[in-house]
């Protein structure tokens, strides 16, 4: 007997995500409610491109969700994405926030800012450059230097100042660390609260997520201990990165994949990013949440993200060369 297709086969879309479950759950729930399309998500913290390459033509993934210009470029260069041409998406996402060939699209922006102790530091002007100034000796906390968020920042320093300057800067920065790089961005806010350090680097949206965290309410105290400083606000601007999406090369469900991507680019989804995930929407005219606006206005560094991506490898080599992760 021939195998008949089930009469009520639900439509579905398969997602591989570098993004944390809590950051995409509100979006996927809304998408499922509105379309009846089931979303299946596999969360990964590394090896996404390699995994899809190994799966080849049998790969089940339809849509890739990730953060960082580097990871989006890696996916394209690794040959695991396919071009998407959608008038709806292109109307919502400005050209500077999508790949020319439609192989990836940015969905949100985030600033890599300084978290500063409210009590011990307060609201002061600050620059990335001065993180290497001995006046900050023993004061700075940061996560792993090789984390994509830090690599993108260091790559932007190379793009602005050259590799030689950046190497010296990294040596000075490392000498100012309060401890070996470890933990995630939220952990640095916790370390400021406990007095282990006075300033730290972290992404903007984590502050909103900590401030509103009902699951782990102690995170509200971490957020309460810090104030957000926008580095280089008065000169070249604060380093920003993006989160984004791509259609997988061998997507078995290209139709539902496109529907999901169009939803994620829509004003409705952009509002969810802003209000529930505390990111800056890429949609022109869409506003950040009140909480994020309370940090102050961001003046984003206008360096093209392609320049950041181009210096990532060199940034990673410098982190190793100066043994940044060994700590002070
Ligand atoms: Fe993150």
Coordinates of C-alpha atoms and ligand atoms in Angstrom, one line a residue:
X1 CA 0.0 0.0 0.0
X2 CA 1.3 3.4 -0.9
X3 CA 2.1 5.7 1.9
X4 CA -0.6 8.4 1.9
X5 CA 0.1 11.9 3.1
X6 CA -1.8 12.5 6.4
X7 CA -5.0 14.5 5.8
X8 CA -4.2 17.0 8.5
X9 CA -0.5 17.4 8.1
X10 CA 0.2 20.6 10.0
X11 CA 2.4 23.1 8.2
X12 CA 5.7 23.6 9.9
X13 CA 9.0 25.5 9.8
X14 CA 12.3 24.3 11.2
X15 CA 14.6 26.8 12.8
X16 CA 18.2 26.6 13.9
X17 CA 18.9 29.3 16.3
X18 CA 22.0 30.8 18.0
X19 CA 19.5 33.1 19.8
X20 CA 18.5 32.2 23.3
X21 CA 15.0 30.6 23.7
X22 CA 13.6 33.4 25.8
X23 CA 14.6 36.0 23.2
X24 CA 12.7 34.4 20.3
X25 CA 9.8 32.7 22.2
X26 CA 7.5 35.7 22.2
X27 CA 7.9 36.1 18.4
X28 CA 7.4 32.4 17.5
X29 CA 4.3 32.2 19.8
X30 CA 2.7 35.1 17.9
X31 CA 3.7 33.7 14.6
X32 CA 2.1 30.3 15.5
X33 CA -1.1 32.0 16.7
X34 CA -1.5 34.0 13.6
X35 CA -0.6 31.4 10.9
X36 CA -1.2 28.0 12.6
X37 CA 2.3 27.1 11.3
X38 CA 4.2 25.0 13.8
X39 CA 7.7 26.2 14.6
X40 CA 10.4 23.6 15.6
X41 CA 13.5 25.2 17.0
X42 CA 16.9 23.7 17.6
X43 CA 19.1 25.9 19.8
X44 CA 22.8 25.8 19.3
X45 CA 25.7 27.7 20.9
X46 CA 28.3 26.8 18.3
X47 CA 28.9 24.9 15.1
X48 CA 25.6 25.9 13.3
X49 CA 27.2 26.4 9.9
X50 CA 29.3 23.2 10.2
X51 CA 26.2 21.3 11.2
X52 CA 24.2 22.4 8.2
X53 CA 27.1 21.7 5.9
X54 CA 27.4 18.2 7.3
X55 CA 23.7 17.6 6.9
X56 CA 23.9 18.6 3.2
X57 CA 20.9 18.2 1.0
X58 CA 19.1 16.3 3.8
X59 CA 19.3 19.2 6.2
X60 CA 15.9 19.8 7.9
X61 CA 16.6 23.5 8.6
X62 CA 14.5 26.1 6.9
X63 CA 15.4 29.3 8.7
X64 CA 18.6 30.3 10.5
X65 CA 18.3 32.9 13.4
X66 CA 21.5 34.3 14.7
X67 CA 23.3 37.3 16.1
X68 CA 26.3 39.1 14.9
X69 CA 27.4 40.3 11.5
X70 CA 30.2 37.8 11.6
X71 CA 27.9 34.8 12.0
X72 CA 25.6 36.1 9.3
X73 CA 28.5 36.5 6.9
X74 CA 29.9 33.1 7.9
X75 CA 26.6 31.5 7.0
X76 CA 26.6 33.1 3.6
X77 CA 30.2 32.3 2.9
X78 CA 29.8 28.8 4.2
X79 CA 27.2 28.2 1.5
X80 CA 24.4 27.3 3.9
X81 CA 22.0 30.1 2.9
X82 CA 19.9 30.9 -0.2
X83 CA 18.8 34.3 -1.7
X84 CA 15.4 35.5 -0.7
X85 CA 13.6 38.1 -2.8
X86 CA 10.6 39.5 -0.9
X87 CA 8.9 42.8 -1.5
X88 CA 7.5 42.7 2.0
X89 CA 10.8 42.1 3.6
X90 CA 12.6 44.6 1.5
X91 CA 10.0 47.2 2.4
X92 CA 10.5 46.7 6.1
X93 CA 14.3 46.3 6.3
X94 CA 16.4 49.1 4.9
X95 CA 19.1 48.2 2.4
X96 CA 22.0 48.8 4.7
X97 CA 20.6 46.1 7.0
X98 CA 20.4 43.3 4.5
X99 CA 22.7 41.4 2.3
X100 CA 22.8 42.7 -1.3
X101 CA 21.9 39.2 -2.6
X102 CA 19.2 38.6 0.0
X103 CA 21.2 35.9 1.7
X104 CA 20.7 37.4 5.2
X105 CA 18.6 40.2 6.8
X106 CA 19.2 42.1 10.0
X107 CA 16.2 42.2 12.3
X108 CA 17.5 44.3 15.3
X109 CA 20.4 46.4 16.4
X110 CA 22.1 46.4 19.8
X111 CA 24.7 48.6 21.3
X112 CA 27.8 47.2 23.0
X113 CA 27.9 49.6 25.9
X114 CA 29.6 50.1 29.2
X115 CA 27.7 49.0 32.4
X116 CA 29.0 51.3 35.2
X117 CA 28.5 51.1 38.9
X118 CA 25.7 53.6 39.8
X119 CA 27.3 54.2 43.2
X120 CA 31.0 54.2 42.4
X121 CA 31.1 55.6 38.9
X122 CA 27.9 57.2 37.9
X123 CA 27.0 58.9 34.7
X124 CA 30.2 59.9 33.1
X125 CA 31.4 60.2 29.4
X126 CA 33.5 57.3 28.4
X127 CA 35.3 55.9 25.3
X128 CA 36.4 52.4 24.2
X129 CA 39.9 53.8 23.8
X130 CA 40.2 54.8 27.4
X131 CA 39.5 51.2 28.6
X132 CA 43.2 50.8 28.1
X133 CA 44.0 53.8 30.3
X134 CA 45.7 52.8 33.6
X135 CA 43.2 54.9 35.5
X136 CA 40.8 51.9 35.1
X137 CA 43.4 49.4 36.6
X138 CA 41.6 46.6 38.3
X139 CA 38.2 48.0 37.5
X140 CA 36.9 46.3 34.3
X141 CA 35.0 43.0 33.9
X142 CA 34.2 41.4 30.5
X143 CA 33.1 38.0 29.1
X144 CA 35.5 35.8 27.0
X145 CA 37.5 38.0 24.6
X146 CA 36.7 35.5 21.8
X147 CA 33.0 35.9 22.1
X148 CA 31.5 37.2 18.9
X149 CA 30.2 40.4 20.7
X150 CA 33.7 41.3 21.8
X151 CA 35.3 40.2 18.5
X152 CA 33.1 42.6 16.6
X153 CA 34.0 45.4 18.9
X154 CA 37.7 44.7 18.6
X155 CA 37.3 44.4 14.8
X156 CA 35.7 47.9 14.8
X157 CA 38.7 49.2 16.7
X158 CA 41.0 47.7 14.0
X159 CA 38.8 49.3 11.3
X160 CA 39.1 52.7 13.0
X161 CA 42.6 52.7 14.3
X162 CA 44.6 49.9 12.7
X163 CA 45.9 46.6 14.0
X164 CA 49.0 48.0 15.7
X165 CA 47.0 50.5 17.8
X166 CA 44.4 47.8 18.6
X167 CA 47.1 45.4 19.8
X168 CA 48.5 48.0 22.3
X169 CA 44.9 48.9 23.3
X170 CA 44.1 45.3 24.0
X171 CA 47.2 44.9 26.2
X172 CA 46.3 48.0 28.2
X173 CA 42.6 46.8 28.4
X174 CA 43.8 43.4 29.6
X175 CA 46.0 45.0 32.3
X176 CA 43.0 46.9 33.6
X177 CA 40.8 43.8 34.0
X178 CA 39.6 43.0 37.5
X179 CA 39.5 39.2 36.8
X180 CA 39.9 36.7 34.0
X181 CA 37.2 37.1 31.3
X182 CA 34.3 34.8 32.1
X183 CA 30.5 34.5 32.3
X184 CA 28.0 36.2 30.1
X185 CA 27.1 39.9 29.8
X186 CA 24.6 39.7 32.7
X187 CA 27.2 38.1 34.9
X188 CA 29.3 41.3 34.5
X189 CA 26.5 43.4 35.9
X190 CA 26.3 41.0 38.9
X191 CA 30.0 41.4 39.4
X192 CA 29.6 45.2 39.5
X193 CA 26.8 44.8 42.1
X194 CA 29.1 42.6 44.2
X195 CA 31.9 45.1 43.9
X196 CA 34.3 42.9 41.9
X197 CA 34.5 45.5 39.2
X198 CA 33.3 49.1 38.6
X199 CA 32.7 48.9 34.8
X200 CA 32.0 46.2 32.3
X201 CA 31.1 45.8 28.7
X202 CA 27.6 44.4 27.8
X203 CA 24.9 44.6 25.3
X204 CA 22.0 47.1 25.7
X205 CA 19.1 44.6 25.6
X206 CA 20.4 42.5 28.6
X207 CA 19.8 45.5 30.8
X208 CA 16.1 45.5 29.9
X209 CA 15.9 41.7 30.3
X210 CA 17.5 42.0 33.8
X211 CA 15.2 44.9 34.8
X212 CA 12.1 42.9 33.9
X213 CA 13.2 39.4 34.9
X214 CA 10.4 37.7 36.9
X215 CA 11.8 34.3 36.5
X216 CA 15.1 35.2 38.2
X217 CA 14.1 38.4 40.1
X218 CA 17.7 38.8 41.6
X219 CA 18.6 40.0 38.1
X220 CA 16.6 43.2 38.8
X221 CA 19.2 43.9 41.6
X222 CA 22.1 43.4 39.1
X223 CA 20.4 45.9 36.8
X224 CA 19.7 48.3 39.6
X225 CA 23.4 48.4 40.5
X226 CA 24.4 49.7 37.0
X227 CA 23.9 52.6 34.7
X228 CA 24.4 52.4 31.0
X229 CA 27.1 54.5 29.4
X230 CA 27.3 54.9 25.6
X231 CA 31.0 54.9 24.7
X232 CA 32.2 57.5 22.2
X233 CA 28.8 59.2 22.3
X234 CA 30.4 62.5 21.5
X235 CA 32.7 61.4 18.7
X236 CA 32.5 58.4 16.4
X237 CA 29.6 56.8 18.2
X238 CA 28.8 53.6 20.0
X239 CA 29.6 50.2 18.5
X240 CA 26.4 48.4 17.3
X241 CA 25.9 45.0 16.0
X242 CA 22.8 43.2 14.6
X243 CA 20.8 40.1 15.0
X244 CA 19.4 38.5 11.8
X245 CA 17.9 35.7 9.8
X246 CA 18.6 33.7 6.6
X247 CA 16.8 31.1 4.6
X248 CA 18.7 27.8 4.7
X249 CA 20.1 26.6 1.4
X250 CA 18.2 23.3 1.3
X251 CA 15.1 24.5 3.2
X252 CA 12.5 21.6 2.9
X253 CA 9.7 24.1 3.6
X254 CA 10.6 27.2 1.6
X255 CA 7.0 28.6 1.7
X256 CA 6.5 28.5 5.4
X257 CA 10.1 29.7 5.8
X258 CA 9.3 32.8 3.7
X259 CA 6.2 33.4 5.8
X260 CA 8.2 33.3 9.0
X261 CA 10.8 35.6 7.6
X262 CA 8.2 38.1 6.4
X263 CA 6.6 38.0 9.9
X264 CA 9.9 38.5 11.6
X265 CA 10.6 41.6 9.4
X266 CA 7.0 43.0 10.0
X267 CA 6.2 46.1 12.1
X268 CA 4.4 43.8 14.5
X269 CA 7.4 41.6 15.1
X270 CA 9.7 44.7 15.3
X271 CA 7.5 46.0 18.1
X272 CA 7.9 42.7 20.0
X273 CA 11.6 42.9 19.7
X274 CA 11.5 46.4 21.0
X275 CA 9.0 45.9 23.8
X276 CA 9.8 42.4 25.0
X277 CA 13.4 41.8 23.9
X278 CA 14.6 45.4 24.4
X279 CA 16.4 45.6 21.1
X280 CA 16.5 48.5 18.7
X281 CA 14.2 47.8 15.7
X282 CA 15.8 48.2 12.2
X283 CA 12.4 49.3 10.8
X284 CA 12.6 53.0 10.0
X285 CA 10.6 55.1 12.5
X286 CA 10.0 52.2 14.9
X287 CA 11.0 53.2 18.4
X288 CA 12.9 51.4 21.1
X289 CA 11.0 50.5 24.3
X290 CA 10.6 53.1 27.1
X291 CA 13.1 51.2 29.2
X292 CA 15.7 51.3 26.5
X293 CA 15.0 54.9 25.8
X294 CA 15.6 55.6 29.5
X295 CA 19.3 54.6 29.0
X296 CA 19.7 57.7 26.9
X297 CA 20.0 58.3 23.2
X298 CA 22.3 56.0 21.2
X299 CA 24.6 57.6 18.6
X300 CA 25.5 54.5 16.6
X301 CA 29.0 54.2 15.0
X302 CA 28.3 54.5 11.3
X303 CA 31.2 52.2 10.3
X304 CA 29.7 49.7 7.8
X305 CA 29.2 46.3 9.3
X306 CA 31.0 44.7 6.4
X307 CA 34.2 46.5 7.6
X308 CA 33.6 45.0 11.0
X309 CA 33.2 41.5 9.5
X310 CA 36.3 42.0 7.4
X311 CA 38.5 42.5 10.5
X312 CA 37.1 39.7 12.7
X313 CA 39.8 37.1 12.0
X314 CA 42.5 39.6 12.8
X315 CA 40.7 40.6 16.0
X316 CA 40.5 37.0 17.1
X317 CA 44.2 36.6 16.4
X318 CA 45.0 39.7 18.5
X319 CA 43.0 38.4 21.4
X320 CA 45.1 35.2 21.4
X321 CA 48.3 37.1 20.8
X322 CA 48.0 39.3 23.8
X323 CA 46.5 36.4 25.9
X324 CA 43.5 38.6 26.7
X325 CA 41.7 35.6 28.3
X326 CA 44.4 35.0 30.8
X327 CA 43.2 38.1 32.6
X328 CA 45.3 40.8 34.3
Ligands
LIG1 FE1 23.0 38.0 23.5

